[in-house]
mmCIF file of C-alpha atoms in Angstrom:
data_model
loop_
_atom_site.group_PDB
_atom_site.id
_atom_site.type_symbol
_atom_site.label_atom_id
_atom_site.label_comp_id
_atom_site.label_asym_id
_atom_site.label_seq_id
_atom_site.Cartn_x
_atom_site.Cartn_y
_atom_site.Cartn_z
ATOM 1 C CA UNK A 1 -5.710 14.636 23.395
ATOM 2 C CA UNK A 2 -4.595 12.450 26.318
ATOM 3 C CA UNK A 3 -2.721 15.390 27.841
ATOM 4 C CA UNK A 4 -5.729 17.696 27.502
ATOM 5 C CA UNK A 5 -8.035 15.143 29.107
ATOM 6 C CA UNK A 6 -5.340 14.141 31.617
ATOM 7 C CA UNK A 7 -5.608 10.497 30.562
ATOM 8 C CA UNK A 8 -2.687 8.130 31.025
ATOM 9 C CA UNK A 9 -0.840 7.172 27.865
ATOM 10 C CA UNK A 10 -0.918 3.444 27.255
ATOM 11 C CA UNK A 11 2.329 2.122 25.834
ATOM 12 C CA UNK A 12 1.716 -0.810 23.479
ATOM 13 C CA UNK A 13 3.608 -3.889 24.633
ATOM 14 C CA UNK A 14 4.206 -7.276 22.993
ATOM 15 C CA UNK A 15 2.584 -8.957 26.006
ATOM 16 C CA UNK A 16 -0.724 -7.328 25.035
ATOM 17 C CA UNK A 17 -0.606 -8.855 21.536
ATOM 18 C CA UNK A 18 0.304 -12.408 22.584
ATOM 19 C CA UNK A 19 -3.232 -13.548 23.541
ATOM 20 C CA UNK A 20 -4.551 -12.767 20.047
ATOM 21 C CA UNK A 21 -1.621 -14.454 18.317
ATOM 22 C CA UNK A 22 -1.895 -17.469 20.608
ATOM 23 C CA UNK A 23 -5.595 -17.837 19.904
ATOM 24 C CA UNK A 24 -5.272 -17.451 16.137
ATOM 25 C CA UNK A 25 -2.351 -19.899 15.981
ATOM 26 C CA UNK A 26 -3.937 -22.295 18.507
ATOM 27 C CA UNK A 27 -0.687 -22.465 20.450
ATOM 28 C CA UNK A 28 -0.205 -24.944 23.271
ATOM 29 C CA UNK A 29 -0.026 -23.477 26.771
ATOM 30 C CA UNK A 30 3.702 -24.089 27.200
ATOM 31 C CA UNK A 31 4.514 -22.122 24.028
ATOM 32 C CA UNK A 32 2.201 -19.293 25.114
ATOM 33 C CA UNK A 33 3.810 -19.137 28.555
ATOM 34 C CA UNK A 34 7.358 -19.173 27.168
ATOM 35 C CA UNK A 35 6.506 -16.472 24.602
ATOM 36 C CA UNK A 36 5.081 -14.321 27.402
ATOM 37 C CA UNK A 37 8.235 -14.865 29.462
ATOM 38 C CA UNK A 38 10.424 -13.913 26.483
ATOM 39 C CA UNK A 39 8.340 -10.785 25.849
ATOM 40 C CA UNK A 40 8.714 -9.781 29.497
ATOM 41 C CA UNK A 41 12.488 -10.317 29.377
ATOM 42 C CA UNK A 42 12.687 -8.191 26.217
ATOM 43 C CA UNK A 43 10.475 -5.500 27.712
ATOM 44 C CA UNK A 44 12.551 -5.372 30.912
ATOM 45 C CA UNK A 45 15.732 -5.101 28.830
ATOM 46 C CA UNK A 46 14.246 -2.105 27.003
ATOM 47 C CA UNK A 47 14.590 -3.585 23.526
ATOM 48 C CA UNK A 48 10.877 -3.309 22.722
ATOM 49 C CA UNK A 49 10.828 0.483 22.994
ATOM 50 C CA UNK A 50 9.887 2.021 19.654
ATOM 51 C CA UNK A 51 9.016 -1.358 18.130
ATOM 52 C CA UNK A 52 5.663 -2.439 16.813
ATOM 53 C CA UNK A 53 4.354 -4.784 19.510
ATOM 54 C CA UNK A 54 2.906 -7.297 17.043
ATOM 55 C CA UNK A 55 6.300 -7.792 15.383
ATOM 56 C CA UNK A 56 8.083 -8.338 18.672
ATOM 57 C CA UNK A 57 5.319 -10.616 19.939
ATOM 58 C CA UNK A 58 5.636 -12.697 16.769
ATOM 59 C CA UNK A 59 9.392 -12.969 17.332
ATOM 60 C CA UNK A 60 8.779 -14.187 20.891
ATOM 61 C CA UNK A 61 6.279 -16.783 19.677
ATOM 62 C CA UNK A 62 8.713 -17.899 16.979
ATOM 63 C CA UNK A 63 11.558 -18.334 19.463
ATOM 64 C CA UNK A 64 9.329 -20.044 22.038
ATOM 65 C CA UNK A 65 8.090 -22.490 19.414
ATOM 66 C CA UNK A 66 11.640 -23.178 18.301
ATOM 67 C CA UNK A 67 12.839 -23.771 21.874
ATOM 68 C CA UNK A 68 9.946 -26.111 22.663
ATOM 69 C CA UNK A 69 9.872 -28.027 19.392
ATOM 70 C CA UNK A 70 6.610 -26.520 18.162
ATOM 71 C CA UNK A 71 7.134 -25.785 14.460
ATOM 72 C CA UNK A 72 6.040 -22.329 13.330
ATOM 73 C CA UNK A 73 7.237 -20.611 10.203
ATOM 74 C CA UNK A 74 8.159 -16.963 10.114
ATOM 75 C CA UNK A 75 5.765 -16.556 7.188
ATOM 76 C CA UNK A 76 2.723 -17.872 9.093
ATOM 77 C CA UNK A 77 3.597 -15.689 12.079
ATOM 78 C CA UNK A 78 4.102 -12.650 9.854
ATOM 79 C CA UNK A 79 0.694 -13.203 8.253
ATOM 80 C CA UNK A 80 -1.104 -13.527 11.594
ATOM 81 C CA UNK A 81 0.804 -10.627 13.209
ATOM 82 C CA UNK A 82 0.473 -8.406 10.128
ATOM 83 C CA UNK A 83 4.216 -7.812 9.942
ATOM 84 C CA UNK A 84 7.114 -8.968 7.780
ATOM 85 C CA UNK A 85 9.414 -11.940 8.149
ATOM 86 C CA UNK A 86 12.355 -9.499 8.195
ATOM 87 C CA UNK A 87 10.851 -7.753 11.222
ATOM 88 C CA UNK A 88 10.452 -11.072 13.018
ATOM 89 C CA UNK A 89 14.090 -11.985 12.301
ATOM 90 C CA UNK A 90 15.350 -8.589 13.445
ATOM 91 C CA UNK A 91 13.439 -8.754 16.719
ATOM 92 C CA UNK A 92 14.383 -12.397 17.269
ATOM 93 C CA UNK A 93 18.061 -11.523 16.845
ATOM 94 C CA UNK A 94 17.747 -8.689 19.380
ATOM 95 C CA UNK A 95 15.984 -11.066 21.776
ATOM 96 C CA UNK A 96 18.689 -13.708 21.363
ATOM 97 C CA UNK A 97 21.371 -11.121 22.188
ATOM 98 C CA UNK A 98 19.596 -10.300 25.453
ATOM 99 C CA UNK A 99 19.174 -13.981 26.304
ATOM 100 C CA UNK A 100 22.857 -14.658 25.544
ATOM 101 C CA UNK A 101 23.904 -11.730 27.732
ATOM 102 C CA UNK A 102 21.732 -13.031 30.587
ATOM 103 C CA UNK A 103 23.169 -16.524 30.238
ATOM 104 C CA UNK A 104 26.724 -15.139 30.214
ATOM 105 C CA UNK A 105 26.023 -13.124 33.363
ATOM 106 C CA UNK A 106 24.742 -16.218 35.168
ATOM 107 C CA UNK A 107 27.807 -18.313 34.337
#
């Protein structure tokens, strides 16, 4: 339909889901900002392609909360993001690999 109407195709991105998750979870600003930064890093690395954006966004929120000492469980994130805890873990692991590679490149 988009091709017929010559409309641009919008690619869902984790960054687009973060505001809703942040609002529902009442996240502090620093956690929101870090989650957005992590989602951007993941997006730039190409690891979000083909992934459900809500699952990857939840993984970014989980990691941001962990880094900043804001306790969030994978279960509560999965419920809010409408995904599974396994999906969050999988995406978090992929994100951590990218972050480790970036840190190794800097050193």
